[in-house]
XYZ file of N, CA and C in Angstrom:
393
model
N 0.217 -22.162 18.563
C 0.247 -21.651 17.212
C -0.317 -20.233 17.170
N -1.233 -19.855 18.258
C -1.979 -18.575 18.142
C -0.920 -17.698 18.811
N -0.056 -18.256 19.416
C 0.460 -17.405 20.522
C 1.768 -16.883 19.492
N 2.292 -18.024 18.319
C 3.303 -16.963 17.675
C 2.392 -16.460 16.567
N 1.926 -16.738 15.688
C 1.145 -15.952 14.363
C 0.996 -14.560 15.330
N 0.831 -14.300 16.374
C 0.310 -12.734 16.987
C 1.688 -12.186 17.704
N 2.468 -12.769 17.843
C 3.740 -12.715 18.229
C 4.394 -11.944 16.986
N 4.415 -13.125 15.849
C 5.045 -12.662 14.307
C 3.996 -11.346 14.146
N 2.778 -11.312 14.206
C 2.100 -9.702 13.714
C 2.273 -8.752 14.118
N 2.960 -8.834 15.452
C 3.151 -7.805 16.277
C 4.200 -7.349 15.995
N 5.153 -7.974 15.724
C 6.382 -7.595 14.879
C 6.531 -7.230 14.220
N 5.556 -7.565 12.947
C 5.822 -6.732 12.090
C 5.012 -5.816 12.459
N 4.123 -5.250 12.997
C 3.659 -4.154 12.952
C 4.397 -3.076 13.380
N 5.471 -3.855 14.444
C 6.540 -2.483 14.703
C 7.571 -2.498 13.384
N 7.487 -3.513 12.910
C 8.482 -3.613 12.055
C 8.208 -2.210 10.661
N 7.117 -2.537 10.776
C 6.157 -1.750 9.609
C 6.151 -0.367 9.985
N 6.043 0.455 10.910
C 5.989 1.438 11.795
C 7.575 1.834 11.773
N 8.492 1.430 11.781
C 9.794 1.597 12.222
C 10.432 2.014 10.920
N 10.634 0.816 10.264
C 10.992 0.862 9.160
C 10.367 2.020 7.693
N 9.489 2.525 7.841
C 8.991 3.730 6.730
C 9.851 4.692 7.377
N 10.361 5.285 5.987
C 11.158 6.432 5.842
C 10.169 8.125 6.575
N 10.879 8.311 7.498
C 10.014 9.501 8.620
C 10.270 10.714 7.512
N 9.577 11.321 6.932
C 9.616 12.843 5.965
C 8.603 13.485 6.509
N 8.559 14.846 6.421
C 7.362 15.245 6.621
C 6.581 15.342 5.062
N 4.986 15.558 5.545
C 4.130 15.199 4.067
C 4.640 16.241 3.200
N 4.542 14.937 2.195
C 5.016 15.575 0.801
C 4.337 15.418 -0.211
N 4.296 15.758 -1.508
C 3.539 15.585 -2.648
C 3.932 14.354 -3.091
N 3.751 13.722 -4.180
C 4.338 12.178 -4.333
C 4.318 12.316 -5.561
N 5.778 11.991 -6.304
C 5.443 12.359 -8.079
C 6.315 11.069 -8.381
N 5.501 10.389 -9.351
C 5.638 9.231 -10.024
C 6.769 8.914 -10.783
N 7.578 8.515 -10.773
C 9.082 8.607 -11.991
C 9.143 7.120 -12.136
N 8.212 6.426 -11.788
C 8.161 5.043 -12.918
C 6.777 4.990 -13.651
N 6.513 4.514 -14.455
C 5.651 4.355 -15.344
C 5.024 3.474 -15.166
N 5.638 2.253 -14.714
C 5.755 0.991 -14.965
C 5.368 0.281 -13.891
N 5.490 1.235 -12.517
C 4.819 0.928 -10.923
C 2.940 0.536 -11.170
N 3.045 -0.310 -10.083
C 1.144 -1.021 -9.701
C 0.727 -0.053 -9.048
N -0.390 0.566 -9.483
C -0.665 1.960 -8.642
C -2.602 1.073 -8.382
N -2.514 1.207 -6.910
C -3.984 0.489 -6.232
C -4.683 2.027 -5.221
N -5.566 1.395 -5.716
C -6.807 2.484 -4.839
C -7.141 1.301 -3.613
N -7.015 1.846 -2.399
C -7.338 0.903 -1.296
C -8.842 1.550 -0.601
N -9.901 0.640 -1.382
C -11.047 1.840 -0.872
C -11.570 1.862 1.038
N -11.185 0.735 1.124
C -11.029 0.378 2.475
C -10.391 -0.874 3.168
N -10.746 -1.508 4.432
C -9.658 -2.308 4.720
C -9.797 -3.759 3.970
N -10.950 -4.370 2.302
C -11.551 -5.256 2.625
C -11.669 -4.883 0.806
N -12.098 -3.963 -0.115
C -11.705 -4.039 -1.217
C -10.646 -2.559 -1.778
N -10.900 -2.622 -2.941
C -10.021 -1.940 -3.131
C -10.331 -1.837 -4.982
N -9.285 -1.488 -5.920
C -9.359 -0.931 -7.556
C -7.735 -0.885 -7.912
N -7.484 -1.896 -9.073
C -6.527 -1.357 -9.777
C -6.416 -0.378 -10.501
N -5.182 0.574 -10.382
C -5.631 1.876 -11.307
C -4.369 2.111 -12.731
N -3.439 1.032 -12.447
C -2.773 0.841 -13.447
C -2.052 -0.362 -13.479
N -1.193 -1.302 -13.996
C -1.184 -1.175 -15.494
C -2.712 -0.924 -16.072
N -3.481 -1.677 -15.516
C -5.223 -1.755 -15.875
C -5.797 -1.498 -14.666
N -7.152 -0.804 -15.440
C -8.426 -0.442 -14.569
C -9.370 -1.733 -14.052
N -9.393 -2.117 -12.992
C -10.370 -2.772 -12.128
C -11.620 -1.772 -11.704
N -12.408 -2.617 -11.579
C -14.190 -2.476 -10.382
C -13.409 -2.482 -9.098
N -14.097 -2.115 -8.264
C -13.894 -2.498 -7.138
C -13.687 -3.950 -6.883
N -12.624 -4.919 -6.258
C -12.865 -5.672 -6.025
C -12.303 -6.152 -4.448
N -12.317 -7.659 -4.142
C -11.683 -8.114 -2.600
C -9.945 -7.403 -3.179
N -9.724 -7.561 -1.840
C -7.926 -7.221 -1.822
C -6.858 -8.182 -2.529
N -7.575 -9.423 -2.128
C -6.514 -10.488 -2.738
C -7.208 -10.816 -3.891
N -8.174 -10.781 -4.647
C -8.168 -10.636 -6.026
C -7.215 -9.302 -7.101
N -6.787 -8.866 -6.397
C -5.980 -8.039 -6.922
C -4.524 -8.061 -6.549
N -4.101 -8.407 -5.731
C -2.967 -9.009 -5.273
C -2.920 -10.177 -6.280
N -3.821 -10.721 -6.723
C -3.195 -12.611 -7.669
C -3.617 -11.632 -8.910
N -3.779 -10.840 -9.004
C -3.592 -9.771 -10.519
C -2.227 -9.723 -10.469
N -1.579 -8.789 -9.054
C -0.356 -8.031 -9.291
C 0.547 -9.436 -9.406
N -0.046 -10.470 -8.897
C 1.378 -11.783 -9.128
C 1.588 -11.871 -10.744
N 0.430 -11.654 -11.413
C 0.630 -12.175 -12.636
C 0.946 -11.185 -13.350
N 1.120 -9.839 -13.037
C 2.310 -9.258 -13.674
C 3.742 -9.169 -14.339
N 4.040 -8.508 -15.549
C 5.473 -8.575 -15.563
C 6.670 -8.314 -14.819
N 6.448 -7.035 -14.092
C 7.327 -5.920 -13.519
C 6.501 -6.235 -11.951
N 7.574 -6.500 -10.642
C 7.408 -6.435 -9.377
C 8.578 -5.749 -9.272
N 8.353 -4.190 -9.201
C 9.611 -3.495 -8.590
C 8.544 -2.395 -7.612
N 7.831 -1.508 -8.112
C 7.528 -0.429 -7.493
C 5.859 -0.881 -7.448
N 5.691 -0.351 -6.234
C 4.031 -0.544 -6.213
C 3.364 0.528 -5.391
N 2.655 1.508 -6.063
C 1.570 2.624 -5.540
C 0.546 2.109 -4.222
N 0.166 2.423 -3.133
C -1.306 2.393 -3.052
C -2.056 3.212 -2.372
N -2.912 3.806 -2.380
C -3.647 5.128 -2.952
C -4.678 5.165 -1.567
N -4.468 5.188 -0.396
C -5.193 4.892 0.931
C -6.579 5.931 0.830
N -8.218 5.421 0.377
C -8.794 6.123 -0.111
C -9.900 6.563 1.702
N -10.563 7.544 2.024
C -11.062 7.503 3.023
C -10.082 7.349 4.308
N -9.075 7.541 4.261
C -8.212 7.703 5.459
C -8.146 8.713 5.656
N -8.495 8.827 7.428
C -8.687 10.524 7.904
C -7.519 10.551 8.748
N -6.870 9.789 9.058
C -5.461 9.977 10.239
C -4.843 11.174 9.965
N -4.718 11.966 10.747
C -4.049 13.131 10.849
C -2.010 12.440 10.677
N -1.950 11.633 11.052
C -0.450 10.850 11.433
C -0.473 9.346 11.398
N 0.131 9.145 11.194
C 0.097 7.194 10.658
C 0.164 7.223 12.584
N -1.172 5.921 12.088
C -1.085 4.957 13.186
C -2.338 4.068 13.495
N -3.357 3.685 14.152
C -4.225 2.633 14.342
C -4.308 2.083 12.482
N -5.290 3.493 12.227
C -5.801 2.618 10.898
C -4.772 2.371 9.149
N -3.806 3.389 9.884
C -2.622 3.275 8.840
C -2.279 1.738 8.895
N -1.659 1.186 10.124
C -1.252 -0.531 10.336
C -2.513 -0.899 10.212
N -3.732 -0.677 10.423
C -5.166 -1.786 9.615
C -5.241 -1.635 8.617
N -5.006 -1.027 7.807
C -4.664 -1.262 6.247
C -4.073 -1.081 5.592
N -2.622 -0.667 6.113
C -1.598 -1.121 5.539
C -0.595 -2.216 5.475
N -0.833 -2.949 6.958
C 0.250 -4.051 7.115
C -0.046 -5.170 5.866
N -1.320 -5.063 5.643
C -1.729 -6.310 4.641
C -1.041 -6.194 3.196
N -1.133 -5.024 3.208
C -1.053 -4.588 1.804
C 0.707 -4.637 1.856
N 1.432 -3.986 2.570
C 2.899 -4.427 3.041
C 3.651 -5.685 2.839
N 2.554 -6.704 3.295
C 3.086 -8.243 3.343
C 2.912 -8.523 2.505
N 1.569 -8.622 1.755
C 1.372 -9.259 0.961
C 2.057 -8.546 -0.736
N 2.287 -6.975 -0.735
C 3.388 -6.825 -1.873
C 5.037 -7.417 -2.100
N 5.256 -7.133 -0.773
C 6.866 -7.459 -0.260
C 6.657 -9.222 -0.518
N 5.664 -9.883 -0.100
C 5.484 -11.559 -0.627
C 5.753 -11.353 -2.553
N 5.334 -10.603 -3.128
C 5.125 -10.946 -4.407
C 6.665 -9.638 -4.972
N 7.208 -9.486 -3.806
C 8.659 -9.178 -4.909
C 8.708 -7.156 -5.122
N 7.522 -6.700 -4.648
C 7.497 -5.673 -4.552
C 8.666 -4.845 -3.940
N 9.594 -4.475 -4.039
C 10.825 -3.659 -3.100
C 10.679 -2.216 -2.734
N 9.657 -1.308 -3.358
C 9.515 -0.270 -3.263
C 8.091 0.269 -3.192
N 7.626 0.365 -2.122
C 5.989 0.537 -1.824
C 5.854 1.707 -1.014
N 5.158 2.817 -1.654
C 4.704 4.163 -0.839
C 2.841 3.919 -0.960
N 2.630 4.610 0.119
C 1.233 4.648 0.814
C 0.969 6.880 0.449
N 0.167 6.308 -0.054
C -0.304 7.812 -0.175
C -1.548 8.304 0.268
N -1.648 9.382 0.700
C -3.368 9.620 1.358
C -4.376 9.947 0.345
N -5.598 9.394 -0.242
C -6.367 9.328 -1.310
C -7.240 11.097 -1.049
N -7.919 11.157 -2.413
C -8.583 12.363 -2.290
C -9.776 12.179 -3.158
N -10.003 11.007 -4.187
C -10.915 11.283 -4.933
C -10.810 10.529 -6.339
N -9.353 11.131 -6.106
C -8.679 10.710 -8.146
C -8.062 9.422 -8.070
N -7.981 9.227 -9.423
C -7.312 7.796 -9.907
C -5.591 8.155 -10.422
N -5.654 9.486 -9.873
C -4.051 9.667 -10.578
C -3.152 9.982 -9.191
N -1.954 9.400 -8.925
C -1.510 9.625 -7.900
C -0.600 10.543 -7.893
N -0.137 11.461 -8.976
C 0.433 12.414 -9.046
C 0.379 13.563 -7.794
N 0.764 14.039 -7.259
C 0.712 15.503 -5.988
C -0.444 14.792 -4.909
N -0.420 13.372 -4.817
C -1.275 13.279 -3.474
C -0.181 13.122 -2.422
N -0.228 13.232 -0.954
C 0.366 13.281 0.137
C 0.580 12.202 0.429
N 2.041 12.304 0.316
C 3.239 10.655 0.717
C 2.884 10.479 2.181
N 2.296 9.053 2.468
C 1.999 8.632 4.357
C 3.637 7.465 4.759
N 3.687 7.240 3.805
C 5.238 6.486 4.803
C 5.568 5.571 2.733
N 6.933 5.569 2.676
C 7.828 4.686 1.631
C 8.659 4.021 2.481
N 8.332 2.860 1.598
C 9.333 1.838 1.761
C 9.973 1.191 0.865
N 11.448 1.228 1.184
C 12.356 0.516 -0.197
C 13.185 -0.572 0.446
């Protein structure tokens, strides 16, 4: 059982890696309204920053927020304290979770952006979209 669960992670981790759209960094401008926009403060909690404002809380207390939402189409999340010059170790440590577990709840369109401070994700730097 250990030997596929790490089998299946490994997969997706290339899967996850492969699959984001390659651009070089860009600004990231919002044209839904209506998208889950998350502050990921690290690999373990994190802040809703829209529809509603959260505290800091665990990851999957906010994930069984975003289930009980109306709208699962577009979902923000706001990678806060990430120093990667280029996606890779800690991009897949905190992003694969956040990947699975949106794409589980219906999410189809999820960009990772590099955090700076703010709660608005307007002109922060696109790290990989996925649709």
């Amino acid at each position: 059982m250990k030997i596929i669960c790490s089998l299946a992670l490994a997969g997706l981790a290339i899967m996850l890696t492969s699959c984001a759209t390659p651009k070089p960094p860009q600004a990231f401008h919002n044209t839904d309204n209506t998208a889950l926009v998350i502050a990921s403060l690290d690999d373990k909690t994190c802040q809703m920053l829209q529809p509603t404002t959260s505290s800091g809380e665990k990851n999957d207390e906010v994930l069984a927020k975003a289930m009980a939402l109306s709208q699962h189409q577009a979902a923000v999340v706001i990678l806060e304290n990430y120093t990667e010059p280029k996606i890779g170790d800690q991009f897949r440590d905190r992003g694969t979770a956040w990947f699975v577990g949106l794409r589980y709840l219906g999410y189809q369109h999820i960009v990772f952006l590099q955090g700076n401070g703010v709660a608005n994700p307007e002109g922060l730097m696109t790290l990989a979209e996925y649709n």
